[in-house]
Coordinates of C-alpha atoms in Angstrom, one line a residue:
Chain D
X1 CA 92.1 62.7 94.4
X2 CA 91.0 65.7 96.4
X3 CA 87.3 66.5 96.7
X4 CA 86.7 69.6 94.9
X5 CA 83.7 71.9 95.7
X6 CA 81.2 72.4 93.0
X7 CA 81.1 76.1 91.6
X8 CA 78.4 75.8 89.1
X9 CA 75.6 73.3 89.2
X10 CA 72.5 72.5 87.2
X11 CA 69.7 70.5 88.8
X12 CA 66.8 68.9 86.9
X13 CA 67.5 71.4 84.3
X14 CA 65.5 71.5 81.0
X15 CA 65.3 74.0 77.9
X16 CA 62.7 74.0 75.5
X17 CA 62.7 75.7 72.0
X18 CA 59.4 76.0 70.2
X19 CA 57.9 73.5 72.5
X20 CA 60.6 70.7 71.8
X21 CA 62.9 69.9 74.5
X22 CA 66.6 70.7 73.4
X23 CA 68.5 70.2 76.7
X24 CA 67.8 67.9 79.8
X25 CA 70.3 67.7 82.5
X26 CA 69.1 66.0 85.5
X27 CA 72.4 67.1 87.5
X28 CA 75.8 68.5 86.4
X29 CA 78.3 70.4 88.3
X30 CA 81.6 72.2 87.5
X31 CA 84.1 72.1 90.3
X32 CA 86.6 74.5 91.4
X33 CA 90.1 74.4 89.6
X34 CA 88.6 72.1 87.1
X35 CA 88.7 72.0 83.3
X36 CA 85.7 70.2 81.7
X37 CA 85.5 69.4 77.8
X38 CA 82.0 69.1 76.5
X39 CA 82.0 67.1 73.5
X40 CA 79.4 65.9 71.0
X41 CA 78.1 66.3 67.6
X42 CA 76.8 69.6 66.1
X43 CA 73.3 70.5 67.1
X44 CA 73.4 68.4 70.2
X45 CA 72.9 71.2 72.6
X46 CA 76.4 72.1 73.7
X47 CA 76.0 75.8 73.2
X48 CA 72.7 75.7 74.8
X49 CA 74.3 74.0 77.7
X50 CA 77.0 76.8 78.1
X51 CA 74.4 79.6 77.5
X52 CA 72.3 77.8 80.3
X53 CA 75.4 77.9 82.6
X54 CA 76.0 81.6 82.0
X55 CA 72.1 82.2 82.8
X56 CA 71.7 83.7 79.2
X57 CA 68.7 81.2 78.6
X58 CA 65.4 80.8 80.3
X59 CA 65.1 77.1 81.3
X60 CA 61.6 75.6 81.2
X61 CA 62.4 74.0 84.4
X62 CA 65.3 73.4 86.9
X63 CA 67.8 75.6 88.7
X64 CA 71.3 77.0 88.1
X65 CA 73.5 77.1 91.3
X66 CA 76.6 79.2 91.8
X67 CA 78.6 78.2 94.9
X68 CA 75.6 76.3 96.2
X69 CA 73.2 79.3 95.8
X70 CA 70.2 79.6 93.3
X71 CA 70.8 82.2 90.5
X72 CA 67.6 83.9 89.6
X73 CA 67.0 85.6 86.3
X74 CA 66.6 89.2 86.1
X75 CA 68.8 91.7 87.9
X76 CA 70.5 89.1 90.1
X77 CA 71.8 87.4 86.9
X78 CA 74.0 90.3 86.1
X79 CA 75.8 90.2 89.4
X80 CA 76.2 86.5 88.8
X81 CA 77.5 87.0 85.3
X82 CA 80.2 89.5 86.5
X83 CA 81.8 86.4 88.1
X84 CA 82.1 84.5 85.0
X85 CA 83.3 85.1 81.4
X86 CA 82.5 83.6 78.2
X87 CA 84.2 83.3 74.9
X88 CA 82.4 82.4 71.8
X89 CA 83.5 80.8 68.3
X90 CA 83.3 84.2 67.0
X91 CA 85.6 86.8 68.6
X92 CA 82.6 89.2 68.6
X93 CA 84.9 92.2 69.4
X94 CA 83.8 95.7 69.4
X95 CA 84.6 98.4 66.6
X96 CA 87.3 99.8 68.8
X97 CA 91.3 99.3 69.6
X98 CA 92.4 96.0 71.0
X99 CA 93.0 97.9 74.3
X100 CA 89.4 99.1 74.4
X101 CA 88.1 95.6 73.7
X102 CA 90.2 94.0 76.4
X103 CA 89.1 96.8 78.8
X104 CA 85.4 96.3 78.0
X105 CA 84.2 94.1 80.8
X106 CA 86.3 96.2 83.3
X107 CA 84.7 99.4 82.1
X108 CA 81.3 97.8 82.3
X109 CA 82.2 97.2 86.0
X110 CA 83.2 100.8 86.2
X111 CA 86.5 100.2 87.8
X112 CA 89.1 103.1 88.2
X113 CA 91.1 103.9 85.0
X114 CA 94.3 103.1 86.7
X115 CA 93.2 99.6 87.6
X116 CA 91.9 99.1 84.2
X117 CA 95.1 100.3 82.5
X118 CA 97.1 97.9 84.8
X119 CA 94.9 94.9 84.4
X120 CA 94.6 95.3 80.5
X121 CA 98.2 95.8 80.1
X122 CA 99.2 92.6 81.9
X123 CA 96.4 90.7 80.4
X124 CA 97.5 91.6 76.8
X125 CA 101.1 90.6 77.7
X126 CA 99.8 87.2 78.9
X127 CA 97.8 86.7 75.6
X128 CA 100.9 88.1 73.6
X129 CA 98.8 91.0 71.9
X130 CA 100.5 93.9 73.8
X131 CA 101.9 95.0 70.5
X132 CA 98.4 95.3 69.0
X133 CA 97.1 97.6 71.8
X134 CA 96.2 100.5 69.4
X135 CA 95.2 98.5 66.4
X136 CA 91.7 98.4 65.3
X137 CA 90.0 95.1 66.2
X138 CA 88.8 95.0 62.6
X139 CA 92.1 94.7 61.1
X140 CA 93.3 91.7 63.2
X141 CA 94.0 88.1 61.9
X142 CA 91.5 85.2 63.1
X143 CA 94.2 84.1 65.7
X144 CA 94.8 87.7 67.1
X145 CA 91.3 88.5 67.2
X146 CA 90.5 85.3 69.4
X147 CA 93.5 86.1 71.5
X148 CA 91.8 89.6 72.2
X149 CA 88.6 87.9 72.9
X150 CA 90.1 85.6 75.5
X151 CA 92.2 88.4 77.1
X152 CA 88.9 90.3 77.3
X153 CA 87.4 87.4 79.2
X154 CA 90.2 86.7 81.4
X155 CA 90.8 90.6 82.2
X156 CA 87.9 90.5 84.4
X157 CA 89.4 87.8 86.6
X158 CA 86.3 85.5 86.4
X159 CA 85.7 82.6 88.9
X160 CA 84.5 80.6 85.9
X161 CA 85.2 80.7 82.1
X162 CA 83.0 79.3 79.5
X163 CA 84.6 78.6 76.1
X164 CA 82.2 77.7 73.3
X165 CA 84.4 76.2 70.4
X166 CA 86.9 79.1 70.8
X167 CA 89.4 77.7 68.3
X168 CA 87.0 76.1 65.7
X169 CA 87.5 78.9 63.2
X170 CA 91.3 79.1 63.4
X171 CA 94.0 77.1 61.1
X172 CA 95.9 74.3 62.9
X173 CA 99.0 76.0 63.7
X174 CA 97.3 78.9 65.3
X175 CA 94.9 76.6 66.9
X176 CA 97.9 74.7 68.5
X177 CA 99.7 77.6 69.9
X178 CA 96.3 79.1 71.3
X179 CA 95.6 76.0 72.8
X180 CA 99.1 75.8 74.4
X181 CA 98.8 79.3 75.8
X182 CA 95.3 78.7 77.1
X183 CA 96.3 75.5 78.9
X184 CA 99.2 77.3 80.6
X185 CA 96.8 80.4 81.6
X186 CA 94.1 77.9 82.9
X187 CA 96.7 76.2 85.0
X188 CA 98.5 79.3 86.4
X189 CA 95.1 81.1 87.3
X190 CA 93.4 77.9 88.5
X191 CA 90.1 79.2 86.9
X192 CA 87.4 76.7 86.6
X193 CA 86.6 76.3 82.8
X194 CA 84.3 74.5 80.8
X195 CA 84.8 74.4 76.9
X196 CA 82.7 72.8 74.0
X197 CA 85.0 71.4 71.2
X198 CA 84.9 68.9 68.3
X199 CA 88.4 68.4 68.6
X200 CA 89.2 65.1 70.7
X201 CA 93.0 66.1 71.1
X202 CA 92.2 69.4 72.3
X203 CA 89.8 68.0 74.5
X204 CA 92.3 65.5 75.8
X205 CA 95.0 68.2 76.3
X206 CA 92.9 70.5 78.2
X207 CA 90.4 68.6 80.1
X208 CA 90.4 67.0 83.6
X209 CA 87.0 65.5 82.7
X210 CA 85.1 65.0 79.7
X211 CA 81.4 65.3 79.2
X212 CA 79.8 63.5 76.0
X213 CA 76.4 64.9 74.7
X214 CA 74.2 63.3 72.6
X215 CA 70.4 64.8 71.6
X216 CA 70.4 67.2 74.5
X217 CA 71.6 65.0 77.2
X218 CA 74.7 63.9 78.8
X219 CA 75.7 60.3 77.8
X220 CA 79.0 59.9 79.8
X221 CA 81.1 61.9 82.2
X222 CA 84.5 60.8 83.2
X223 CA 88.3 61.3 83.0
X224 CA 89.5 61.4 79.5
X225 CA 90.9 57.9 79.8
X226 CA 87.8 56.5 81.1
X227 CA 85.8 58.0 78.3
X228 CA 88.0 56.9 75.4
X229 CA 88.9 53.6 77.3
X230 CA 85.5 52.6 78.4
X231 CA 83.0 54.2 76.3
X232 CA 79.6 53.9 78.1
X233 CA 77.7 52.9 74.8
X234 CA 78.1 52.6 71.0
X235 CA 77.4 56.2 70.5
X236 CA 80.3 57.4 72.7
X237 CA 82.7 54.7 71.2
X238 CA 82.0 55.9 67.5
X239 CA 82.2 59.6 68.7
X240 CA 85.4 59.4 70.5
X241 CA 86.8 57.8 67.2
X242 CA 87.1 54.3 68.2
X243 CA 87.6 51.9 65.3
X244 CA 87.0 48.2 65.3
X245 CA 83.5 48.4 66.3
X246 CA 81.6 45.1 65.7
X247 CA 78.4 43.5 66.6
X248 CA 78.2 39.8 67.7
X249 CA 76.2 37.4 69.6
X250 CA 77.1 35.6 72.8
X251 CA 77.7 32.0 72.1
X252 CA 79.0 30.8 75.7
X253 CA 78.9 32.3 79.1
X254 CA 80.2 31.3 82.5
X255 CA 83.1 31.9 85.0
X256 CA 83.1 35.5 84.1
X257 CA 83.8 35.0 80.7
X258 CA 82.1 35.4 77.5
X259 CA 82.6 33.8 74.0
X260 CA 81.4 36.0 71.4
X261 CA 80.5 34.9 67.6
X262 CA 81.8 38.0 65.5
X263 CA 81.2 37.0 61.7
X264 CA 82.3 33.3 61.9
X265 CA 85.1 33.9 64.4
X266 CA 84.9 33.5 68.3
X267 CA 86.4 36.0 70.6
X268 CA 86.9 35.9 74.3
X269 CA 86.5 38.6 76.8
X270 CA 85.7 39.0 80.6
X271 CA 81.9 39.6 81.3
X272 CA 78.6 38.1 81.9
X273 CA 75.6 37.5 79.5
X274 CA 73.2 35.2 78.4
X275 CA 73.8 32.9 75.2
X276 CA 72.0 34.3 72.0
X277 CA 72.2 38.0 73.4
X278 CA 73.2 40.6 70.8
X279 CA 76.1 42.8 71.7
X280 CA 78.5 45.6 70.4
X281 CA 82.1 45.5 71.1
X282 CA 84.9 47.6 70.3
X283 CA 88.9 47.3 70.5
X284 CA 91.2 50.1 70.3
X285 CA 93.6 49.8 67.3
X286 CA 96.5 50.7 69.5
X287 CA 95.8 47.4 71.5
X288 CA 95.8 45.1 68.4
X289 CA 99.1 43.4 67.8
X290 CA 100.3 42.4 64.4
X291 CA 102.7 39.5 64.0
X292 CA 103.9 37.5 60.9
X293 CA 103.6 34.2 62.7
X294 CA 101.2 32.7 65.2
X295 CA 102.3 34.0 68.7
X296 CA 102.6 30.9 70.6
X297 CA 103.7 32.3 73.8
X298 CA 101.2 35.0 74.6
X299 CA 99.0 36.3 77.2
X300 CA 96.7 37.4 74.3
X301 CA 93.4 35.3 74.6
X302 CA 92.5 36.3 71.0
X303 CA 94.4 35.6 67.9
X304 CA 93.2 35.8 64.4
X305 CA 94.7 35.0 61.2
X306 CA 94.1 37.1 58.1
X307 CA 95.7 39.1 55.4
X308 CA 96.5 42.7 55.1
X309 CA 94.0 44.5 52.9
X310 CA 95.3 48.2 53.1
X311 CA 98.0 50.3 54.9
X312 CA 97.3 54.1 55.7
X313 CA 100.2 56.1 56.6
X314 CA 99.6 58.6 59.4
X315 CA 103.1 60.1 59.6
X316 CA 104.7 58.5 62.8
X317 CA 102.5 55.4 62.7
X318 CA 100.3 53.6 60.2
X319 CA 96.9 52.0 60.3
X320 CA 96.9 48.4 59.0
X321 CA 93.5 47.1 57.8
X322 CA 93.2 43.2 57.8
X323 CA 90.6 40.9 56.9
X324 CA 90.0 38.3 59.5
X325 CA 86.7 37.4 58.4
X326 CA 85.9 40.9 59.7
X327 CA 88.0 44.0 59.1
X328 CA 90.4 44.7 62.2
X329 CA 92.4 47.7 62.2
X330 CA 95.9 47.9 64.1
X331 CA 97.9 50.9 64.8
X332 CA 101.6 50.1 63.7
X333 CA 104.7 52.3 64.1
X334 CA 107.0 53.0 61.0
X335 CA 109.6 50.9 62.6
X336 CA 107.5 47.9 63.2
X337 CA 106.0 48.0 59.6
X338 CA 109.5 47.9 58.1
X339 CA 110.7 45.2 60.6
X340 CA 107.5 43.0 60.0
X341 CA 107.8 43.8 56.1
X342 CA 104.1 44.2 55.9
X343 CA 102.5 45.0 52.6
X344 CA 99.0 44.6 51.3
X345 CA 98.1 41.0 50.6
X346 CA 100.6 39.4 53.3
X347 CA 99.4 36.9 55.8
X348 CA 99.4 38.0 59.2
X349 CA 98.3 37.2 62.9
X350 CA 96.4 39.8 64.8
X351 CA 96.1 39.3 68.5
X352 CA 94.6 41.1 71.4
X353 CA 94.0 40.7 75.2
X354 CA 90.5 39.8 76.5
X355 CA 90.6 42.9 78.4
X356 CA 91.2 45.2 75.4
X357 CA 87.6 44.6 74.3
X358 CA 84.9 46.9 75.4
X359 CA 81.4 45.6 75.5
X360 CA 77.9 47.3 75.2
X361 CA 74.6 45.7 75.4
X362 CA 72.4 46.4 72.3
X363 CA 69.1 48.1 72.8
Chain V
X1 CA 73.5 129.2 30.8
X2 CA 73.5 132.9 31.4
X3 CA 70.7 132.3 33.8
X4 CA 72.7 129.9 35.9
X5 CA 75.8 132.1 36.0
X6 CA 73.6 135.1 37.0
X7 CA 72.2 132.8 39.6
X8 CA 75.8 132.2 41.0
X9 CA 76.6 135.9 41.0
X10 CA 73.3 136.9 42.6
X11 CA 73.8 134.0 45.4
X12 CA 77.3 135.6 46.1
X13 CA 76.1 138.9 46.6
X14 CA 73.4 137.8 48.8
X15 CA 75.8 135.7 50.8
X16 CA 78.5 138.3 51.2
X17 CA 76.0 141.2 51.8
X18 CA 74.7 139.2 54.7
X19 CA 71.2 139.9 53.4
X20 CA 68.9 140.0 56.5
X21 CA 65.9 138.3 54.8
X22 CA 68.1 135.6 53.5
X23 CA 69.7 135.2 56.6
X24 CA 66.5 134.8 58.7
X25 CA 65.3 132.2 56.1
X26 CA 68.5 130.2 56.3
X27 CA 68.4 130.2 60.1
X28 CA 64.7 129.3 60.2
X29 CA 65.5 126.2 57.8
X30 CA 68.1 125.1 60.0
X31 CA 66.2 125.7 63.2
X32 CA 63.1 123.8 62.0
X33 CA 64.8 121.0 60.3
X34 CA 67.6 120.7 62.9
X35 CA 65.1 120.4 65.9
X36 CA 62.9 118.0 63.7
X37 CA 65.8 115.8 63.2
X38 CA 66.9 115.8 66.9
X39 CA 63.5 114.7 68.0
X40 CA 63.3 112.1 65.3
X41 CA 66.6 111.1 66.3
X42 CA 65.5 110.4 70.0
X43 CA 62.4 108.8 69.2
X44 CA 63.8 107.0 66.1
X45 CA 66.8 105.3 67.7
X46 CA 65.3 104.5 71.0
X47 CA 62.2 103.0 69.4
X48 CA 64.2 101.3 66.5
X49 CA 66.4 99.7 69.0
X50 CA 63.5 98.6 71.2
X51 CA 61.8 96.9 68.3
X52 CA 65.1 95.3 67.0
X53 CA 66.0 94.0 70.4
X54 CA 62.5 92.5 71.4
X55 CA 60.3 90.0 70.2
X56 CA 56.6 90.5 70.2
X57 CA 53.5 89.6 68.1
X58 CA 53.1 92.0 65.1
X59 CA 56.6 92.8 64.9
X60 CA 56.9 92.3 61.3
X61 CA 53.9 94.3 60.6
X62 CA 55.4 97.2 62.6
X63 CA 58.8 97.0 60.8
X64 CA 56.8 96.9 57.5
X65 CA 55.0 100.0 58.5
X66 CA 58.0 101.8 59.5
X67 CA 59.8 100.8 56.3
X68 CA 56.9 102.1 54.3
X69 CA 56.8 105.2 56.1
X70 CA 60.4 106.0 55.2
X71 CA 59.0 107.2 52.1
X72 CA 56.0 109.2 53.3
X73 CA 55.3 111.9 50.6
X74 CA 55.7 115.3 52.6
X75 CA 52.5 116.6 51.0
X76 CA 50.4 113.9 52.6
X77 CA 52.1 114.5 55.9
X78 CA 51.5 118.2 55.3
X79 CA 47.8 117.5 54.6
X80 CA 47.4 115.4 57.6
X81 CA 49.1 117.9 60.1
X82 CA 46.8 120.6 58.4
X83 CA 43.9 118.6 59.1
X84 CA 44.6 118.0 62.7
X85 CA 45.5 121.7 63.3
X86 CA 42.7 123.2 61.3
X87 CA 40.0 125.6 63.0
X88 CA 37.8 122.6 63.6
X89 CA 40.5 119.9 63.8
X90 CA 41.1 117.7 66.8
X91 CA 44.1 119.8 67.8
X92 CA 42.6 123.1 66.9
X93 CA 43.1 124.2 70.5
X94 CA 46.8 124.2 70.2
X95 CA 46.4 127.0 67.7
X96 CA 49.7 126.4 66.1
X97 CA 48.8 126.2 62.2
X98 CA 51.2 128.4 60.2
X99 CA 53.8 128.6 62.8
X100 CA 57.3 127.1 62.9
X101 CA 56.1 124.6 65.6
X102 CA 53.7 123.1 63.0
X103 CA 56.5 122.8 60.6
X104 CA 58.7 121.0 63.2
X105 CA 55.7 118.7 64.0
X106 CA 55.3 117.7 60.2
X107 CA 59.0 117.3 59.6
X108 CA 59.4 115.3 62.7
X109 CA 56.7 113.1 61.3
X110 CA 58.6 112.6 58.0
X111 CA 62.1 112.2 59.5
X112 CA 61.3 109.7 62.4
X113 CA 60.5 106.7 60.3
X114 CA 63.6 107.1 58.3
X115 CA 65.7 107.2 61.5
X116 CA 63.8 104.3 62.9
X117 CA 63.9 102.2 59.9
X118 CA 67.5 102.6 59.6
X119 CA 68.1 102.1 63.3
X120 CA 66.1 98.6 63.4
X121 CA 68.1 97.4 60.2
X122 CA 71.4 98.7 61.9
X123 CA 70.8 97.0 65.1
X124 CA 69.4 93.7 63.6
X125 CA 72.5 93.6 61.4
X126 CA 74.9 93.0 64.3
X127 CA 76.1 89.7 65.0
X128 CA 73.3 87.8 66.8
X129 CA 75.6 86.5 69.6
X130 CA 77.0 90.1 70.4
X131 CA 74.0 90.8 72.6
X132 CA 74.8 87.4 74.6
X133 CA 78.6 88.5 74.6
X134 CA 77.9 91.7 76.1
X135 CA 75.6 90.4 78.6
X136 CA 78.2 87.6 79.6
X137 CA 80.9 90.6 80.1
X138 CA 78.5 91.5 83.0
X139 CA 76.6 94.3 81.3
X140 CA 73.2 95.3 82.7
X141 CA 70.3 95.7 80.2
X142 CA 70.9 99.4 79.8
X143 CA 74.5 98.9 79.3
X144 CA 74.1 96.3 76.7
X145 CA 71.6 98.8 74.7
X146 CA 74.2 101.4 74.9
X147 CA 77.1 99.2 73.8
X148 CA 74.9 98.0 70.8
X149 CA 73.9 101.5 69.8
X150 CA 77.5 102.4 70.0
X151 CA 78.5 99.5 67.8
X152 CA 76.0 100.7 65.2
X153 CA 77.0 104.1 65.3
X154 CA 78.2 104.1 61.7
X155 CA 74.6 103.1 60.1
X156 CA 72.8 105.2 63.0
X157 CA 74.7 108.4 61.7
X158 CA 73.8 107.5 58.2
X159 CA 70.1 107.4 59.3
X160 CA 70.5 110.8 60.9
X161 CA 71.8 112.1 57.6
X162 CA 69.1 110.6 55.7
X163 CA 66.5 112.1 58.0
X164 CA 68.1 115.5 57.7
X165 CA 68.5 115.4 54.2
X166 CA 64.7 114.4 53.9
X167 CA 63.5 117.4 56.0
X168 CA 65.7 120.2 54.9
X169 CA 64.9 119.6 51.3
X170 CA 61.0 119.0 51.5
X171 CA 58.6 121.7 50.5
X172 CA 55.2 120.3 50.4
X173 CA 54.7 119.9 54.1
X174 CA 56.3 123.2 55.0
X175 CA 54.3 125.2 52.8
X176 CA 51.0 123.7 53.8
X177 CA 51.4 123.9 57.7
X178 CA 53.7 126.8 57.5
X179 CA 52.3 128.9 54.9
X180 CA 55.6 130.6 53.6
X181 CA 55.0 133.9 55.8
X182 CA 57.7 136.3 55.2
X183 CA 60.1 136.6 58.2
X184 CA 58.1 133.9 60.2
X185 CA 57.7 130.5 58.4
X186 CA 59.7 131.0 55.4
X187 CA 62.2 128.5 54.8
X188 CA 65.0 127.9 51.9
X189 CA 62.7 125.5 49.9
X190 CA 59.3 127.5 50.1
X191 CA 61.2 130.8 49.4
X192 CA 62.8 129.0 46.2
X193 CA 59.2 127.9 45.1
X194 CA 57.9 131.2 45.5
X195 CA 60.8 132.9 43.5
X196 CA 60.5 130.6 40.8
X197 CA 56.8 131.1 40.4
X198 CA 57.4 134.9 40.2
X199 CA 60.0 134.2 37.5
X200 CA 62.9 135.6 39.6
X201 CA 65.1 133.0 38.7
X202 CA 68.4 134.4 39.7
X203 CA 67.1 134.6 43.3
X204 CA 65.6 131.1 43.0
X205 CA 68.9 129.8 41.8
X206 CA 70.8 131.6 44.5
X207 CA 68.6 130.3 47.2
X208 CA 68.8 126.6 45.7
X209 CA 72.7 126.8 45.8
X210 CA 72.7 127.9 49.5
X211 CA 70.3 125.2 50.2
X212 CA 72.8 122.8 48.6
X213 CA 75.8 124.2 50.5
X214 CA 73.9 124.1 53.7
X215 CA 73.1 120.3 53.2
X216 CA 76.8 119.6 52.1
X217 CA 78.1 121.4 55.4
X218 CA 75.6 119.6 57.8
X219 CA 76.5 116.2 56.4
X220 CA 80.3 116.9 56.3
X221 CA 80.0 117.7 59.8
X222 CA 78.1 114.5 60.6
X223 CA 80.5 112.4 58.5
X224 CA 83.5 114.1 60.5
X225 CA 81.7 112.6 63.7
X226 CA 80.9 109.4 62.1
X227 CA 84.4 108.8 61.0
X228 CA 86.0 110.1 64.2
X229 CA 87.4 107.8 66.8
X230 CA 87.7 105.1 64.1
X231 CA 91.0 103.5 65.1
X232 CA 93.5 102.7 62.5

């Protein structure tokens, strides 16, 4: 991987509201050509984080750097903000035509009218709203309005774009096509972007890097596969939607292997620990294999017998819930489901590799 | 019924004959109330925007005072201005009691809170994040304020209409600080009061109709401005 230069950085950054700390970022950087998705529950400080990056919030402490130079609040902040753009959850359009809305940032920069016309026209085409140029912004659908807002942001050719849950208010099909368009435009323009979202699929689609936030701090940063595959703690695991989260105690430890007691069953996985230690572990449902008979020739260390309690269809695949002394969930394709003739109540074996288990220390 | 009909006929005569006296009364009404509205527009919009956009201790008190003052009784304003400008009053040196200037001052005091109160509400009614969005578009502070005012233009113009309507129709303050001096401080409202008290109902009705027509014309003009440039 090539080393990318940081474009926006926060250092020892703290934001307070009414005397309580709402954001604490010891260090963060957004790099050139990078798309970062900021995920986390509501009220966890994601928007505060974005407003801080846009120098729209006065921090209690810390500094914001743009290409290595400190950004000062006040008039210097205006020059800094002219290098970035921000899109909010609400389109926040002006009571004017679509054209004039897209032109707003360029008019603020007092660019010549010919330049404005040319840039606005090409930007409206890119976001597929050229046919709406003379329409009032008050008479747009949700998707058209958000496209206008995105076009207004990209028209200024920002070096960084900040997106605060831009698609949250849209219906799923509109959201899908807008995500596609945004992905393409981000890739073409190479603009560094950071977006907050609730939607993991959106985050996985767009992001080079995920940042998980909880209670005003960053709990994990990494590539989507790292965060989804090796969540840093129980919170991240549940938030990124991992099922099969169990608590257990270490029964035996040695030679880099752990034996864990979960309910009255034993699981094996690589790791170190002390007997009696309480741990939390989780297993991705995709990694659980379901078979009708005991798999005798398998590299899977963990095999449990149990019965199917529930099957939930999710379209192309199904979630199979099994009682193995604890509830284990496996993802099974439609094809496998009919081949294995799985029905609620039938006896099955569930297996998974030791390396499929992720372990967090408790407390 | 006959009385009202006579009023219409009289009004028509007064208008078509371009009666010098009536014309000067109409012009003075427009001049005094127009000027007062203009001054209150500047103070009210700027002040209202400033109050709406900043947080300071006592903001709620200020807003309540402004909102209460939207209904200031013109006679009370007239009384207050008269006392200030009276022979021994604190501003007696200005020597402007019973002049059109005094009337402009009194009407400005009546109109400013109306314009300011509506301005505060109009700006506060804009989406909370719009300010941040405008700043994020690279606007300087003054550009941001201008864009917000532009965005709130509909209610702001409604504020101007309410302000103008309030002062063109008030009589209490005008009669107290102006004195209804013929050819100098006589305006439509004070003239109507005088004609009515004299029993000249036809002239009074004529003046009333002219006043209504004037109000309509000015508000129509403002409405045209308000609804103009609204994209379809």
